[in-house]
Amino acid sequence: MAGGDTRTCVEVKDVTVGYEDRIVLDRISWTVPAGTSAAIIGPNGGGKSTLLRTLVGRLRPMTGTVRIFGRPPQEARHLLAYLPQFEEIDWQFPIRAIDVVMQGLLARTPWWRPPGKGALDQAMAALERVRLASEAQRPVGALSGGQRQRVLLARALLQDAQLILLDEPATGLDAPAQHELLDVVDDLKRDGRTVIATTHDLNCLTDHFDTVLCLRGKVICQGPPEEALKPEQLLAVFGRHVPLVTAEGRVTIFEHHR
Amino acid sequence: MSTIVEFFAEPFQFSFMTRAFVGVSLIAVLAGVVGAFVMLKGLAFIGDAVAHASFGGLVAAMLLGVPLHLGALLFALLTAAGLTVLGRKTGLRADASLAILFTGAFALGVLGLAARPNFAGDLTALLVGSVLAIRPADIYWILAAAAITGIVLAAAFRHLVYISFDPQGAEAAGLPVAGLQWLLLSLVALTVVVSLQAVGVVLVVALMITPAATASLFVRRLERLMTVAVLCGLSATWIGLYASYYLSTPPGATVVTVATAQFTAGLAMRRLLSGRAKLPPGRFSGTL
């Protein structure tokens, strides 16, 4: 695609998107450099998931353009992996963790080609990287919430996705599980992969995400967490006061938002 | 000793019984494999709907004088396509799309039937099936369906698993989710249509769902679930057909009754075992 800057992973320009009867996001612009991580925060109905659905090409913008590595989302699918909200996946489906990871190959090999000899080793290596090699043979339904998310990240690794989108990955995870997940996210970033996550949980942001996008129908603020997460801006995003303290460059928020 | 052999061999002196055993056994294999997906994805009602919709195609085929299977298959595939399209394009709830399509197709069948009332006897047979009237041609149809299903699964089994487990993730990664969903529904349609003659539109759903549900009580891997479902379906077929022969009961209904009894026994066995052995949490664990 002409003018596609490979250093820019996501470029959203003047995008309006919504459903038949209502506009959810009004003329938003946003850029995510390749190899960085970005968190999308905002109240329910603020447009976080809608933006992710637009990035994966499920929703088409009414105005403006979306580019993933310089291409329209529909042409960039092999480059991206999307982890939907927890309840969108049938976790009781009778497959093992390793089978889920192997699905990553389907996106980048023709349908008639069976997985090659090396495929299983690659899948095991991906599980190893998310620290789940010992769980390979277990049914996914028997894994904890955090382990399930990491299995999906291993699948994204096998797919060799360059952009990984997570919709509310922290929901329902306790603090240790969240940290394990975010450690994996950091690890993916070290490969040069770009990670974008929506979240309600503001505390993890300063340590793990390079930039924040605050959405409430439009862009309220964006930038590095320590700049974007100012009290007055959080008030504008969530519509009420959010207690927070800033110390040594870290922002800590004293409340969860639902 | 010889009496036991005679007991098992006696039904086979009748060629219609031999065809019944062969035909229903093949259906049990086909329905067990396809039924695993149907049961896991909660498509049971869709199978039923496709079966009813194909009734419209049967009547149309009769009136036009073309092979019945072709008419039924065409209606069933169109229903499957309609379901895929309606669900994705209109946002209509799946059960509503389903009800509109299959009652519409069924009504067409009834209208067609009213135009030619003299066909009524044959069509009743197709609704409830007539195991003992399986013709060699029916067996060829079932074999063809099994071959097609085998080829499709050999090529796309992992894709179908992916879209069943995580449709949104699969779509984002570039898999043709709508096409694969239609493919899965088409396999259901194919299974239903070729089973019509033998077990009828009403009972074919039981042969898809019940053995798979029984298997799901005990295994937690799809490949094994299919294997166990096929074994359950086959044993229900054989026990049912022998019972039907010696007790003079309707064969199709007898087979389904045996399958239902297997499921009930499975539930009871699970409850007994769950106290001692570590059993996987199954789909029915909530009811135990």
mmCIF file of C-alpha atoms in Angstrom, chain A residues 56 58 77 80 82 84 88-96 100 103 106-107 111 113 115 140 155 159, chain B residues 37 40-41 155 158-159 161-162 164-169 171-175 220-222 225 281 283:
data_model
loop_
_atom_site.group_PDB
_atom_site.id
_atom_site.type_symbol
_atom_site.label_atom_id
_atom_site.label_comp_id
_atom_site.label_asym_id
_atom_site.label_seq_id
_atom_site.Cartn_x
_atom_site.Cartn_y
_atom_site.Cartn_z
ATOM 1 C CA VAL A 56 -9.845 -6.526 13.180
ATOM 2 C CA ARG A 58 -15.379 -6.814 11.803
ATOM 3 C CA ARG A 77 -5.593 -10.431 9.022
ATOM 4 C CA LEU A 80 -3.054 -9.920 13.674
ATOM 5 C CA TYR A 82 -7.502 -11.138 18.412
ATOM 6 C CA PRO A 84 -12.015 -11.834 22.399
ATOM 7 C CA GLU A 88 -17.030 -15.318 23.642
ATOM 8 C CA ILE A 89 -15.017 -18.542 23.636
ATOM 9 C CA ASP A 90 -16.496 -21.998 24.205
ATOM 10 C CA TRP A 91 -14.098 -23.099 26.948
ATOM 11 C CA GLN A 92 -15.931 -26.387 27.461
ATOM 12 C CA PHE A 93 -15.099 -27.453 23.909
ATOM 13 C CA PRO A 94 -13.206 -30.745 24.238
ATOM 14 C CA ILE A 95 -9.713 -29.808 23.076
ATOM 15 C CA ARG A 96 -6.312 -29.713 24.752
ATOM 16 C CA VAL A 100 -5.554 -24.589 20.646
ATOM 17 C CA GLN A 103 -4.709 -23.424 15.561
ATOM 18 C CA LEU A 106 -4.203 -22.448 10.287
ATOM 19 C CA ALA A 107 -4.057 -18.715 9.660
ATOM 20 C CA TRP A 111 -6.099 -25.424 4.253
ATOM 21 C CA ARG A 113 -1.641 -28.687 3.985
ATOM 22 C CA PRO A 115 0.667 -29.460 10.002
ATOM 23 C CA VAL A 140 -8.404 -25.970 28.011
ATOM 24 C CA ARG A 155 -1.511 -19.451 19.615
ATOM 25 C CA GLN A 159 0.558 -17.599 14.057
ATOM 26 C CA PHE B 37 -20.108 -31.070 16.331
ATOM 27 C CA LEU B 40 -21.103 -29.469 21.092
ATOM 28 C CA LYS B 41 -22.292 -26.392 19.227
ATOM 29 C CA ALA B 155 -9.363 -31.201 4.888
ATOM 30 C CA ARG B 158 -9.055 -28.309 12.415
ATOM 31 C CA HIS B 159 -10.701 -25.274 10.840
ATOM 32 C CA VAL B 161 -12.786 -26.968 15.470
ATOM 33 C CA TYR B 162 -11.260 -23.466 15.457
ATOM 34 C CA SER B 164 -16.492 -23.807 16.892
ATOM 35 C CA PHE B 165 -14.154 -23.015 19.781
ATOM 36 C CA ASP B 166 -13.375 -19.360 19.070
ATOM 37 C CA PRO B 167 -15.269 -17.919 16.072
ATOM 38 C CA GLN B 168 -14.166 -14.328 16.670
ATOM 39 C CA GLY B 169 -10.499 -15.213 17.021
ATOM 40 C CA GLU B 171 -12.350 -14.561 11.886
ATOM 41 C CA ALA B 172 -9.777 -12.022 13.024
ATOM 42 C CA ALA B 173 -6.982 -14.379 11.967
ATOM 43 C CA GLY B 174 -8.501 -14.543 8.497
ATOM 44 C CA LEU B 175 -10.373 -17.851 8.463
ATOM 45 C CA ARG B 220 -12.783 -34.747 26.932
ATOM 46 C CA ARG B 221 -11.168 -34.840 23.510
ATOM 47 C CA LEU B 222 -13.073 -34.320 20.321
ATOM 48 C CA LEU B 225 -15.683 -38.181 21.602
ATOM 49 C CA PRO B 281 -16.079 -32.009 34.155
ATOM 50 C CA ARG B 283 -21.167 -30.550 29.730
#
